[in-house]
């Protein structure tokens, strides 16, 4: 199948060439004749767009022919994408050629032109409309052999260097003259673009910059009898800086010693950076010096190689098939030299240490890895480790502090109507049901709930200050209703008291997201940014073994495990001896009995303990 495809492409290409007739070319009377010297670089331009411009008139002065009245290239889309054809002088058939210049579009490039490259060259647009078949240009190229003749004036090279910042001219390599009066008018191109204002030789460009580098083409007219032709030459221009004033800089080897294994092959790199020199002749090599000899001996050439790297760096590699005991007694010298001076650097081979070093290295790595693993575990489970430690230590920070409650619970108090429509996972149910169920019934802490433990009828502000002073912790359930309602006073009072009482610590529970109002006291705003905050995550936080309850216990006071049973009994007895009970339970509050993931039920610790707030449908304290 692939073979048939190649045959098809060959037939199409052959038909395309056979269908192209030179006699149809509208410019068949406009023929430019170029002379080139063999074994030199050469470029042909396809100036189809210039046929309608003044540039064509300038070119026509170099040719004996006249400009045609009509140029049928107006329908072609891309005049820079062209096809080139060659009609050899020996009568061979017309053939298509491709020698594109890497940076100049529509140019035919010869890196070194040869005698057999002479002939008639035709170019035309590759993408054209049917009516533009006659849009093409024909050029005759004659190649002259290169002669080793001397001229009375200096012969300029095809590669010239311009010093940056200087005022250097560019000379046409094929033009030799003794004075300006003998020099013909010269047309110059830079990277394929006509320099219309530059008509002489040499080309004077003023102060040299980087953009002056590139490929320059110079054309001038010559004639003999009735014949005339264009002589063209190509010169490559590079911009350079001044020659360096420094010796070579050895990049490698960068150490004085190198550990090796006996019997193993070894490669030594001598990498050197050279400063710029126009006619640089760098020298990089390895020398070997035995300890019992005074002179260095060049390394065998068969075991070394030199390569050019970028940015003026040269690398010379010395290869040893195997390292011997004698090599350990030698010094290997990297030697580099330029026109300024020479530099050397030596390296001594040493036997690599044994397996003990490897064991020590592996042991060190494993120890570090173990320490990192332990650190990660401590960071992840630090709270659990602290709680486990508290379980087996005898210190009880609640002894002798003369405080009655382990924690005071503060939340946003809702009206009776709002309370009836509240879901089972509301902040009120968290405060009145889940916190007592877990902290009191399971872990033996004593909580203070305003509706349950404070007798109604007193002054609200005085009652709040009194119970906070009797508490070791303050638990505040934050929500939009809390920060925008009157309950925020309780947090403000606790912050003020905590500044004087070091045993009072505050715990913030972020029940849901909220925006701090502008009316929030400055002290409360500051406290929200520094106090420990625990996030409530809905149903994920309900089970007593969840991360939420672990964090709450971490911030609760440390109590002796022997006193947990007594506190538990005291809480239960206090619940059943209360005289002021309400007939309706709160209902709907999820609770886990004995820490198991069992059915949810209403906590008995808060039945009928809402301090008669349902009287008249509102809380008497707000």
Coordinates of C-alpha atoms in Angstrom, one line a residue:
X1 CA 0.0 0.0 0.0
X2 CA 2.8 2.4 0.9
X3 CA 4.6 1.5 -2.4
X4 CA 1.5 2.4 -4.4
X5 CA 1.3 5.7 -2.5
X6 CA 4.8 6.6 -3.5
X7 CA 4.0 5.7 -7.1
X8 CA 1.0 8.0 -7.0
X9 CA 3.0 10.9 -5.6
X10 CA 5.7 10.4 -8.2
X11 CA 3.1 10.5 -11.0
X12 CA 1.4 13.6 -9.6
X13 CA 4.8 15.3 -9.2
X14 CA 5.8 14.3 -12.8
X15 CA 2.5 15.5 -14.2
X16 CA 2.9 18.8 -12.4
X17 CA 6.3 19.4 -13.8
X18 CA 5.4 18.2 -17.3
X19 CA 2.4 20.6 -17.2
X20 CA 4.6 23.6 -16.5
X21 CA 5.9 25.2 -19.7
X22 CA 8.7 27.8 -19.5
X23 CA 7.3 29.5 -22.5
X24 CA 4.1 30.3 -20.6
X25 CA 6.1 32.4 -18.1
X26 CA 5.1 36.0 -18.4
X27 CA 8.6 37.0 -17.5
X28 CA 10.3 34.9 -20.1
X29 CA 11.8 38.1 -21.6
X30 CA 12.9 39.3 -18.2
X31 CA 16.0 37.1 -17.5
X32 CA 18.5 37.9 -14.9
X33 CA 22.0 36.4 -15.4
X34 CA 24.1 35.8 -12.3
X35 CA 27.8 34.8 -12.1
X36 CA 29.0 32.8 -9.1
X37 CA 32.3 31.4 -8.0
X38 CA 32.4 27.7 -7.3
X39 CA 33.0 26.3 -3.8
X40 CA 31.4 29.4 -2.3
X41 CA 28.1 30.0 -0.6
X42 CA 25.4 31.4 -3.0
X43 CA 21.7 32.5 -2.7
X44 CA 19.0 33.2 -5.3
X45 CA 16.0 35.3 -4.4
X46 CA 12.5 34.9 -5.9
X47 CA 11.4 38.5 -6.0
X48 CA 7.8 38.0 -7.2
X49 CA 6.3 40.7 -5.0
X50 CA 8.9 43.2 -6.1
X51 CA 7.9 43.0 -9.8
X52 CA 5.3 45.8 -9.2
X53 CA 7.6 48.0 -7.0
X54 CA 10.5 50.3 -7.5
X55 CA 12.8 47.6 -6.3
X56 CA 12.2 45.8 -9.6
X57 CA 13.3 48.9 -11.5
X58 CA 16.5 49.0 -9.5
X59 CA 17.1 45.4 -10.4
X60 CA 16.3 46.0 -14.0
X61 CA 19.2 48.4 -14.2
X62 CA 21.4 45.4 -13.8
X63 CA 19.7 43.6 -16.6
X64 CA 19.5 44.4 -20.3
X65 CA 15.8 43.5 -20.4
X66 CA 12.7 45.7 -19.8
X67 CA 9.9 45.5 -17.3
X68 CA 6.8 43.8 -18.6
X69 CA 3.6 45.8 -18.7
X70 CA 1.5 43.2 -16.9
X71 CA 2.6 41.1 -14.0
X72 CA 0.0 38.3 -13.5
X73 CA 0.8 37.5 -9.9
X74 CA -2.1 39.4 -8.3
X75 CA -4.3 36.3 -7.6
X76 CA -1.6 34.3 -5.7
X77 CA -2.1 34.1 -1.9
X78 CA 1.4 33.6 -0.6
X79 CA 4.2 34.9 -2.7
X80 CA 6.8 33.9 -0.2
X81 CA 6.0 30.2 -0.5
X82 CA 7.5 29.3 -3.9
X83 CA 8.7 26.4 -6.0
X84 CA 12.1 26.3 -7.7
X85 CA 12.8 24.5 -10.9
X86 CA 16.2 23.8 -12.7
X87 CA 16.8 23.5 -16.4
X88 CA 20.4 22.2 -16.6
X89 CA 22.7 23.4 -19.3
X90 CA 23.3 19.9 -20.6
X91 CA 19.8 19.6 -21.8
X92 CA 18.4 17.4 -19.1
X93 CA 14.6 17.7 -18.4
X94 CA 13.2 20.4 -16.1
X95 CA 13.2 19.2 -12.4
X96 CA 12.0 20.7 -9.1
X97 CA 14.7 21.4 -6.5
X98 CA 14.4 22.2 -2.8
X99 CA 17.3 24.0 -1.1
X100 CA 15.5 26.3 1.4
X101 CA 17.4 28.8 3.4
X102 CA 16.9 28.3 7.2
X103 CA 15.9 32.0 7.8
X104 CA 15.2 33.7 4.4
X105 CA 11.9 32.8 2.8
X106 CA 11.6 32.2 -1.0
X107 CA 15.4 31.9 -1.3
X108 CA 17.3 29.1 -2.9
X109 CA 20.4 28.4 -0.9
X110 CA 23.7 26.7 -1.9
X111 CA 26.0 26.1 1.0
X112 CA 28.8 25.5 -1.6
X113 CA 27.9 26.0 -5.2
X114 CA 29.5 23.6 -7.8
X115 CA 30.1 23.8 -11.5
X116 CA 27.2 21.4 -12.2
X117 CA 24.7 23.8 -10.5
X118 CA 24.8 26.1 -13.5
X119 CA 21.6 26.4 -15.5
X120 CA 18.3 28.2 -15.8
X121 CA 16.3 28.6 -12.5
X122 CA 12.6 29.3 -12.5
X123 CA 10.5 30.2 -9.4
X124 CA 6.8 30.6 -9.1
X125 CA 4.2 30.6 -6.2
X126 CA 3.4 27.2 -4.7
X127 CA -0.2 28.2 -3.9
X128 CA -1.7 30.1 -6.8
X129 CA -5.0 30.6 -8.7
X130 CA -5.5 28.9 -12.1
X131 CA -5.1 32.2 -14.0
X132 CA -1.6 32.7 -12.4
X133 CA 0.2 29.8 -14.2
X134 CA 2.3 32.4 -16.0
X135 CA 3.4 34.0 -12.7
X136 CA 7.1 33.1 -12.5
X137 CA 10.6 34.4 -12.8
X138 CA 13.6 33.0 -14.8
X139 CA 17.2 33.4 -13.8
X140 CA 20.3 32.1 -15.6
X141 CA 23.2 31.1 -13.3
X142 CA 26.7 30.7 -14.6
X143 CA 29.3 29.2 -12.3
X144 CA 33.0 30.1 -12.7
X145 CA 35.8 28.0 -11.3
X146 CA 37.6 29.4 -8.3
X147 CA 41.0 30.8 -9.2
X148 CA 43.9 31.2 -6.8
X149 CA 44.9 34.7 -8.1
X150 CA 46.3 37.6 -6.2
X151 CA 44.8 41.1 -6.5
X152 CA 46.5 44.3 -5.9
X153 CA 44.1 45.1 -3.1
X154 CA 43.1 43.1 0.0
X155 CA 40.8 40.2 -0.7
X156 CA 37.9 40.1 1.8
X157 CA 36.6 36.9 3.3
X158 CA 33.1 35.5 3.1
X159 CA 32.8 35.5 6.9
X160 CA 33.5 38.8 8.6
X161 CA 33.5 39.8 12.2
X162 CA 32.2 43.2 13.5
X163 CA 33.3 44.4 17.0
X164 CA 30.3 45.5 19.0
X165 CA 30.3 49.2 19.7
X166 CA 32.8 50.0 16.9
X167 CA 32.3 51.5 13.4
X168 CA 33.3 48.7 11.1
X169 CA 32.3 48.3 7.4
X170 CA 31.2 45.2 5.5
X171 CA 33.1 44.4 2.3
X172 CA 31.8 42.6 -0.7
X173 CA 34.0 39.5 -1.0
X174 CA 34.0 39.3 -4.8
X175 CA 34.7 42.9 -5.5
X176 CA 38.4 44.0 -5.7
X177 CA 39.3 47.6 -6.3
X178 CA 42.0 50.1 -5.6
X179 CA 39.9 53.2 -5.2
X180 CA 36.3 54.3 -5.0
X181 CA 36.3 55.5 -8.6
X182 CA 37.0 52.0 -9.8
X183 CA 34.2 50.4 -7.7
X184 CA 30.8 49.9 -9.5
X185 CA 27.5 50.6 -7.8
X186 CA 26.7 47.7 -5.4
X187 CA 23.2 46.5 -4.2
X188 CA 23.1 45.1 -0.7
X189 CA 20.7 42.7 1.0
X190 CA 20.5 41.8 4.7
X191 CA 18.7 38.5 5.5
X192 CA 16.9 38.8 2.2
X193 CA 15.7 42.4 2.6
X194 CA 17.0 45.1 0.2
X195 CA 19.0 47.9 1.8
X196 CA 17.9 50.5 -0.7
X197 CA 19.9 53.4 0.9
X198 CA 23.2 51.4 0.8
X199 CA 24.7 51.4 -2.7
X200 CA 28.4 51.4 -2.3
X201 CA 31.3 49.2 -1.3
X202 CA 32.1 48.8 1.5
X203 CA 28.8 48.8 3.3
X204 CA 29.0 51.4 6.2
X205 CA 26.5 50.7 8.9
X206 CA 27.7 53.1 11.6
X207 CA 27.9 51.8 15.2
X208 CA 27.7 48.0 15.4
X209 CA 24.9 46.3 17.3
X210 CA 23.7 42.7 17.6
X211 CA 21.0 43.1 15.0
X212 CA 23.7 43.8 12.4
X213 CA 24.6 40.1 12.3
X214 CA 23.2 37.9 9.6
X215 CA 23.5 36.9 5.9
X216 CA 24.5 39.8 3.6
X217 CA 24.3 39.6 -0.2
X218 CA 26.1 42.1 -2.5
X219 CA 25.3 42.5 -6.3
X220 CA 27.1 44.6 -8.9
X221 CA 26.9 44.8 -12.6
X222 CA 29.6 43.7 -15.1
X223 CA 29.4 43.8 -18.9
X224 CA 31.5 42.8 -21.8
X225 CA 30.7 44.0 -25.3
X226 CA 26.9 43.6 -25.6
X227 CA 26.5 41.2 -22.7
X228 CA 25.9 42.1 -19.1
X229 CA 25.4 40.1 -16.0
X230 CA 25.2 40.4 -12.2
X231 CA 28.0 39.2 -10.0
X232 CA 26.7 38.1 -6.6
X233 CA 28.6 37.2 -3.4
X234 CA 27.4 36.1 0.1
X235 CA 29.1 37.2 3.3
X236 CA 28.2 35.9 6.8
X237 CA 28.6 38.6 9.4
X238 CA 29.0 37.9 13.1
X239 CA 29.2 40.5 15.9
X240 CA 31.9 39.9 18.5
X241 CA 33.2 41.4 21.7
X242 CA 36.8 42.2 22.6
X243 CA 39.2 39.3 23.2
X244 CA 39.3 38.1 26.8
X245 CA 42.1 39.1 29.2
X246 CA 41.6 36.1 31.5
X247 CA 43.1 32.6 31.6
X248 CA 40.8 29.6 31.1
X249 CA 38.4 28.7 34.0
X250 CA 38.4 25.0 34.9
X251 CA 34.9 23.9 35.9
X252 CA 35.7 20.2 36.4
X253 CA 37.2 18.6 38.3
X254 CA 36.0 20.7 41.2
X255 CA 37.5 18.5 44.0
X256 CA 41.0 17.5 44.9
X257 CA 40.2 13.9 45.6
X258 CA 37.9 11.2 44.1
X259 CA 36.9 7.9 45.7
X260 CA 37.1 5.0 43.3
X261 CA 36.7 1.2 43.3
X262 CA 39.6 -0.9 42.2
X263 CA 39.0 -2.9 39.1
X264 CA 36.2 -0.7 37.9
X265 CA 36.3 1.6 34.8
X266 CA 36.6 5.3 35.4
X267 CA 35.9 8.5 33.4
X268 CA 37.5 11.8 34.3
X269 CA 36.1 15.0 32.9
X270 CA 38.2 18.1 32.3
X271 CA 35.6 20.8 31.6
X272 CA 37.0 24.3 30.8
X273 CA 35.3 27.6 30.0
X274 CA 37.2 29.9 27.6
X275 CA 36.6 33.6 27.2
X276 CA 36.0 34.9 23.7
X277 CA 38.9 35.1 21.3
X278 CA 38.5 35.8 17.6
X279 CA 41.2 33.4 16.5
X280 CA 41.0 31.1 19.4
X281 CA 43.2 28.0 19.6
X282 CA 42.3 26.4 22.9
X283 CA 44.3 23.6 24.4
X284 CA 42.7 21.1 26.8
X285 CA 44.4 17.8 27.8
X286 CA 45.1 15.5 30.7
X287 CA 48.5 14.9 32.2
X288 CA 49.5 12.1 34.6
X289 CA 52.2 12.5 37.2
X290 CA 53.6 9.7 39.3
X291 CA 54.7 10.5 42.9
X292 CA 58.2 9.4 42.2
X293 CA 58.6 11.6 39.1
X294 CA 58.9 15.3 38.7
X295 CA 57.5 15.7 35.2
X296 CA 54.0 15.2 33.9
X297 CA 53.3 12.8 31.1
X298 CA 50.5 13.4 28.7
X299 CA 47.6 10.9 28.9
X300 CA 47.4 8.4 26.1
X301 CA 45.4 9.9 23.2
X302 CA 43.5 6.7 22.5
X303 CA 41.9 6.9 26.0
X304 CA 40.7 10.5 25.7
X305 CA 38.3 12.6 23.6
X306 CA 37.5 16.3 23.2
X307 CA 34.1 17.8 22.6
X308 CA 32.8 21.4 22.2
X309 CA 29.9 22.4 24.5
X310 CA 27.9 25.6 24.4
X311 CA 28.9 29.0 25.9
X312 CA 32.6 28.5 25.1
X313 CA 33.0 25.4 27.2
X314 CA 35.3 22.6 26.1
X315 CA 35.3 19.1 27.7
X316 CA 38.2 16.6 27.5
X317 CA 37.4 13.1 28.8
X318 CA 40.0 10.6 30.0
X319 CA 38.7 7.0 30.2
X320 CA 40.4 4.3 32.3
X321 CA 39.4 0.7 31.5
X322 CA 40.0 -0.2 35.1
X323 CA 41.5 1.5 38.2
X324 CA 44.7 -0.1 39.4
X325 CA 46.7 0.2 42.6
X326 CA 49.2 2.2 40.7
X327 CA 46.6 4.8 39.7
X328 CA 46.1 5.5 43.4
X329 CA 49.7 6.6 43.5
X330 CA 49.3 9.1 40.6
X331 CA 48.0 12.6 40.2
X332 CA 45.8 13.4 37.3
X333 CA 46.2 17.0 36.0
X334 CA 43.6 18.9 34.0
X335 CA 45.5 21.4 31.8
X336 CA 43.9 24.3 29.8
X337 CA 45.6 27.1 27.8
X338 CA 44.6 30.1 25.7
X339 CA 46.5 33.1 24.3
X340 CA 46.5 34.7 27.8
X341 CA 48.0 31.9 29.8
X342 CA 47.4 28.4 31.2
X343 CA 45.6 26.8 34.2
X344 CA 45.9 23.4 35.8
X345 CA 44.0 21.5 38.5
X346 CA 45.0 18.1 39.9
X347 CA 42.9 15.3 41.3
X348 CA 44.0 12.4 43.5
X349 CA 42.3 9.0 43.4
X350 CA 41.5 7.3 46.7
X351 CA 40.1 3.9 47.5
X352 CA 36.5 3.9 48.4
X353 CA 35.7 2.9 51.9
X354 CA 34.3 -0.6 52.7
X355 CA 30.9 -2.0 53.4
X356 CA 30.9 -0.6 57.0
X357 CA 30.4 2.9 55.6
X358 CA 27.4 1.7 53.6
X359 CA 25.9 0.1 56.7
X360 CA 26.4 3.3 58.7
X361 CA 24.8 5.3 55.9
X362 CA 21.8 2.9 55.6
X363 CA 21.4 2.9 59.4
X364 CA 21.4 6.7 59.5
X365 CA 18.9 6.9 56.7
X366 CA 16.6 4.3 58.5
X367 CA 16.9 6.2 61.8
X368 CA 16.0 9.5 60.1
X369 CA 13.0 7.8 58.3
X370 CA 11.9 6.3 61.6
X371 CA 12.1 9.7 63.4
X372 CA 10.1 11.3 60.6
X373 CA 7.5 8.5 60.8
X374 CA 7.2 8.9 64.6
X375 CA 7.0 12.7 64.3
X376 CA 4.2 12.3 61.7
X377 CA 2.3 9.9 64.0
X378 CA 2.7 12.3 67.0
X379 CA 1.5 15.2 65.0
X380 CA -1.6 13.3 63.7
X381 CA -2.5 11.5 67.0
X382 CA -1.2 14.0 69.6
X383 CA -4.6 14.6 71.2
X384 CA -5.3 10.8 71.5
X385 CA -1.8 10.4 73.1
X386 CA -2.4 13.2 75.6
X387 CA -5.8 11.7 76.6
X388 CA -4.3 8.3 77.0
X389 CA -1.6 9.8 79.3
X390 CA -4.3 11.6 81.4
X391 CA -6.1 8.3 81.9
X392 CA -3.1 6.7 83.8
X393 CA -1.7 9.7 85.6
X394 CA -2.9 10.7 89.1
X395 CA -2.8 14.5 88.9
X396 CA -6.2 16.1 89.2
X397 CA -6.2 19.8 88.4
X398 CA -9.7 20.3 89.9
X399 CA -8.6 19.5 93.5
X400 CA -8.5 22.6 95.7
X401 CA -9.6 25.1 93.1
X402 CA -13.0 25.7 95.0
X403 CA -15.0 25.6 91.7
X404 CA -18.3 23.8 91.3
X405 CA -18.5 23.3 87.6
X406 CA -16.1 21.8 85.0
X407 CA -17.6 23.8 82.2
X408 CA -20.3 26.5 81.6
X409 CA -22.2 26.0 78.3
X410 CA -23.3 29.1 76.4
X411 CA -25.4 29.1 73.2
X412 CA -28.0 31.2 71.3
X413 CA -31.3 31.0 73.2
X414 CA -34.3 30.7 70.8
X415 CA -37.9 31.6 71.5
X416 CA -40.4 28.8 72.1
X417 CA -41.8 29.1 68.6
X418 CA -38.3 28.9 67.0
X419 CA -37.4 26.0 69.3
X420 CA -40.4 23.9 68.0
X421 CA -39.3 24.2 64.4
X422 CA -35.6 23.6 65.1
X423 CA -34.1 20.4 63.7
X424 CA -32.7 17.7 66.0
X425 CA -29.1 18.8 65.1
X426 CA -29.6 22.4 66.2
X427 CA -27.2 24.3 68.4
X428 CA -29.7 24.2 71.2
X429 CA -29.9 20.4 71.1
X430 CA -26.2 20.2 71.0
X431 CA -26.0 22.3 74.2
X432 CA -28.9 20.8 76.1
X433 CA -28.7 17.1 75.0
X434 CA -25.4 16.0 73.3
X435 CA -22.9 17.8 75.6
X436 CA -24.5 16.5 78.8
X437 CA -25.0 13.0 77.4
X438 CA -21.4 12.6 76.5
X439 CA -19.4 14.8 78.9
X440 CA -21.5 14.2 82.0
X441 CA -22.9 10.7 81.5
X442 CA -20.0 9.1 79.8
X443 CA -16.9 11.0 81.1
X444 CA -18.2 12.3 84.5
X445 CA -17.7 16.1 83.9
X446 CA -20.0 18.6 85.6
X447 CA -21.7 21.1 83.2
X448 CA -23.6 24.2 84.1
X449 CA -26.6 24.9 81.9
X450 CA -28.3 28.3 82.5
X451 CA -31.8 26.8 82.1
X452 CA -31.1 23.8 84.2
X453 CA -28.7 24.8 87.0
X454 CA -29.5 28.5 87.7
X455 CA -32.6 29.4 89.6
X456 CA -34.7 31.9 87.5
X457 CA -35.6 35.3 88.8
X458 CA -32.1 36.7 89.5
X459 CA -30.3 39.5 87.6
X460 CA -29.1 38.0 84.3
X461 CA -25.7 39.7 84.2
X462 CA -24.9 38.9 87.8
X463 CA -25.9 35.2 87.4
X464 CA -23.7 34.9 84.3
X465 CA -20.6 36.3 86.0
X466 CA -21.3 34.1 89.1
X467 CA -21.6 30.8 87.2
X468 CA -18.5 31.6 85.0
X469 CA -16.4 32.2 88.1
X470 CA -17.6 28.8 89.5
X471 CA -16.6 27.1 86.2
X472 CA -13.2 25.8 85.1
X473 CA -14.0 26.0 81.4
X474 CA -16.4 27.9 79.2
X475 CA -17.9 26.2 76.1
X476 CA -19.4 28.7 73.6
X477 CA -21.4 27.4 70.6
X478 CA -20.9 30.0 67.9
X479 CA -23.4 30.6 65.1
X480 CA -24.9 33.6 63.3
X481 CA -27.7 33.8 65.9
X482 CA -25.1 33.8 68.7
X483 CA -22.7 36.6 67.4
X484 CA -25.7 38.7 66.4
X485 CA -27.8 38.1 69.5
X486 CA -27.7 39.0 73.2
X487 CA -26.0 35.7 74.1
X488 CA -22.6 37.2 73.0
X489 CA -22.6 39.0 76.3
X490 CA -21.8 35.7 78.0
X491 CA -18.6 35.3 75.8
X492 CA -17.6 38.9 76.5
X493 CA -18.0 38.4 80.2
X494 CA -16.0 35.1 80.1
X495 CA -13.2 36.8 78.2
X496 CA -12.9 39.6 80.8
X497 CA -12.9 37.1 83.6
X498 CA -10.3 34.8 81.9
X499 CA -7.9 37.7 81.9
X500 CA -7.8 37.6 85.7
X501 CA -8.4 33.9 86.3
X502 CA -5.7 31.7 84.9
X503 CA -7.6 28.5 85.7
X504 CA -10.5 29.6 83.5
X505 CA -10.1 28.5 79.9
X506 CA -12.5 29.1 77.0
X507 CA -13.4 26.6 74.3
X508 CA -15.1 27.8 71.0
X509 CA -17.3 25.4 69.0
X510 CA -18.0 26.6 65.5
X511 CA -21.5 25.2 64.9
X512 CA -21.8 26.8 61.4
X513 CA -20.2 29.5 59.4
X514 CA -20.9 33.1 60.4
X515 CA -19.7 36.6 59.6
X516 CA -18.5 38.8 62.4
X517 CA -20.8 41.8 62.8
X518 CA -19.3 45.3 63.0
X519 CA -21.0 45.8 66.4
X520 CA -19.0 42.9 67.9
X521 CA -16.9 44.2 70.8
X522 CA -13.2 44.5 70.0
X523 CA -12.1 42.1 72.8
X524 CA -14.5 39.4 71.5
X525 CA -13.1 39.8 68.0
X526 CA -9.6 39.4 69.3
X527 CA -10.7 36.3 71.3
X528 CA -12.2 34.7 68.3
X529 CA -8.8 34.8 66.6
X530 CA -6.7 33.3 69.4
X531 CA -9.0 30.9 71.4
X532 CA -9.0 27.2 70.4
X533 CA -11.9 26.5 68.0
X534 CA -13.5 23.1 67.3
X535 CA -15.7 22.7 64.2
X536 CA -19.0 20.9 64.4
X537 CA -19.5 18.7 61.3
X538 CA -23.1 17.6 61.7
X539 CA -23.8 13.9 61.8
X540 CA -20.1 13.0 61.6
X541 CA -19.6 14.7 65.0
X542 CA -22.5 13.0 66.8
X543 CA -20.9 9.6 67.8
X544 CA -18.9 9.9 71.1
X545 CA -15.9 8.3 69.5
X546 CA -15.7 11.0 66.8
X547 CA -12.8 13.4 66.4
X548 CA -15.1 16.2 67.6
X549 CA -15.5 14.8 71.1
X550 CA -11.8 13.9 71.3
X551 CA -10.9 17.5 70.7
X552 CA -13.5 18.7 73.3
X553 CA -12.1 16.3 75.9
X554 CA -8.6 17.5 75.1
X555 CA -9.5 21.0 76.2
X556 CA -11.5 19.9 79.3
X557 CA -9.8 19.9 82.7
X558 CA -7.8 16.9 83.8
X559 CA -9.7 14.8 86.4
X560 CA -8.7 11.7 88.4
X561 CA -10.4 8.6 86.9
X562 CA -11.3 7.5 90.5
X563 CA -13.5 10.6 90.9
X564 CA -15.4 10.0 87.6
X565 CA -17.8 7.4 89.2
X566 CA -18.6 9.8 92.1
X567 CA -19.3 12.7 89.8
X568 CA -21.4 10.5 87.6
X569 CA -23.6 9.5 90.6
X570 CA -23.8 13.0 91.8
X571 CA -25.1 14.2 88.5
X572 CA -27.8 11.5 88.3
X573 CA -29.0 12.2 91.9
X574 CA -29.2 15.9 91.2
X575 CA -31.3 15.3 88.2
X576 CA -33.9 13.3 90.1
X577 CA -34.0 15.5 93.2
X578 CA -34.8 18.7 91.2
X579 CA -38.2 20.1 92.3
X580 CA -38.8 22.5 89.3
X581 CA -39.5 20.1 86.4
X582 CA -41.5 20.7 83.3
X583 CA -43.9 18.1 82.0
X584 CA -42.7 18.2 78.3
X585 CA -39.3 16.8 77.2
X586 CA -37.2 18.6 74.7
X587 CA -37.4 15.7 72.3
X588 CA -35.6 15.0 69.1
X589 CA -32.1 15.4 70.5
X590 CA -29.8 12.6 69.3
X591 CA -27.9 10.7 72.1
X592 CA -25.8 7.6 72.2
X593 CA -26.2 5.3 75.2
X594 CA -23.0 4.0 76.9
X595 CA -20.9 5.3 73.9
X596 CA -22.4 2.7 71.5
X597 CA -23.7 3.6 68.1
X598 CA -27.2 2.6 69.3
X599 CA -30.6 4.3 68.9
X600 CA -30.9 8.0 69.6
X601 CA -33.0 9.2 72.5
X602 CA -33.7 12.2 74.7
X603 CA -31.2 12.7 77.5
X604 CA -32.8 12.3 81.0
X605 CA -30.4 14.9 82.4
X606 CA -32.2 17.8 80.9
X607 CA -35.8 16.7 81.1
X608 CA -37.8 19.5 82.5
X609 CA -34.7 21.7 83.1
X610 CA -35.4 24.8 80.9
X611 CA -35.9 27.2 83.8
X612 CA -39.5 27.9 82.8
X613 CA -38.5 29.8 79.7
X614 CA -41.6 28.6 77.9
X615 CA -43.7 30.8 80.2
X616 CA -45.4 33.5 78.0
X617 CA -43.5 32.1 75.0
X618 CA -40.1 33.8 75.8
X619 CA -37.1 33.7 78.0
X620 CA -37.5 35.9 81.0
X621 CA -33.7 36.9 80.9
X622 CA -33.8 38.4 77.4

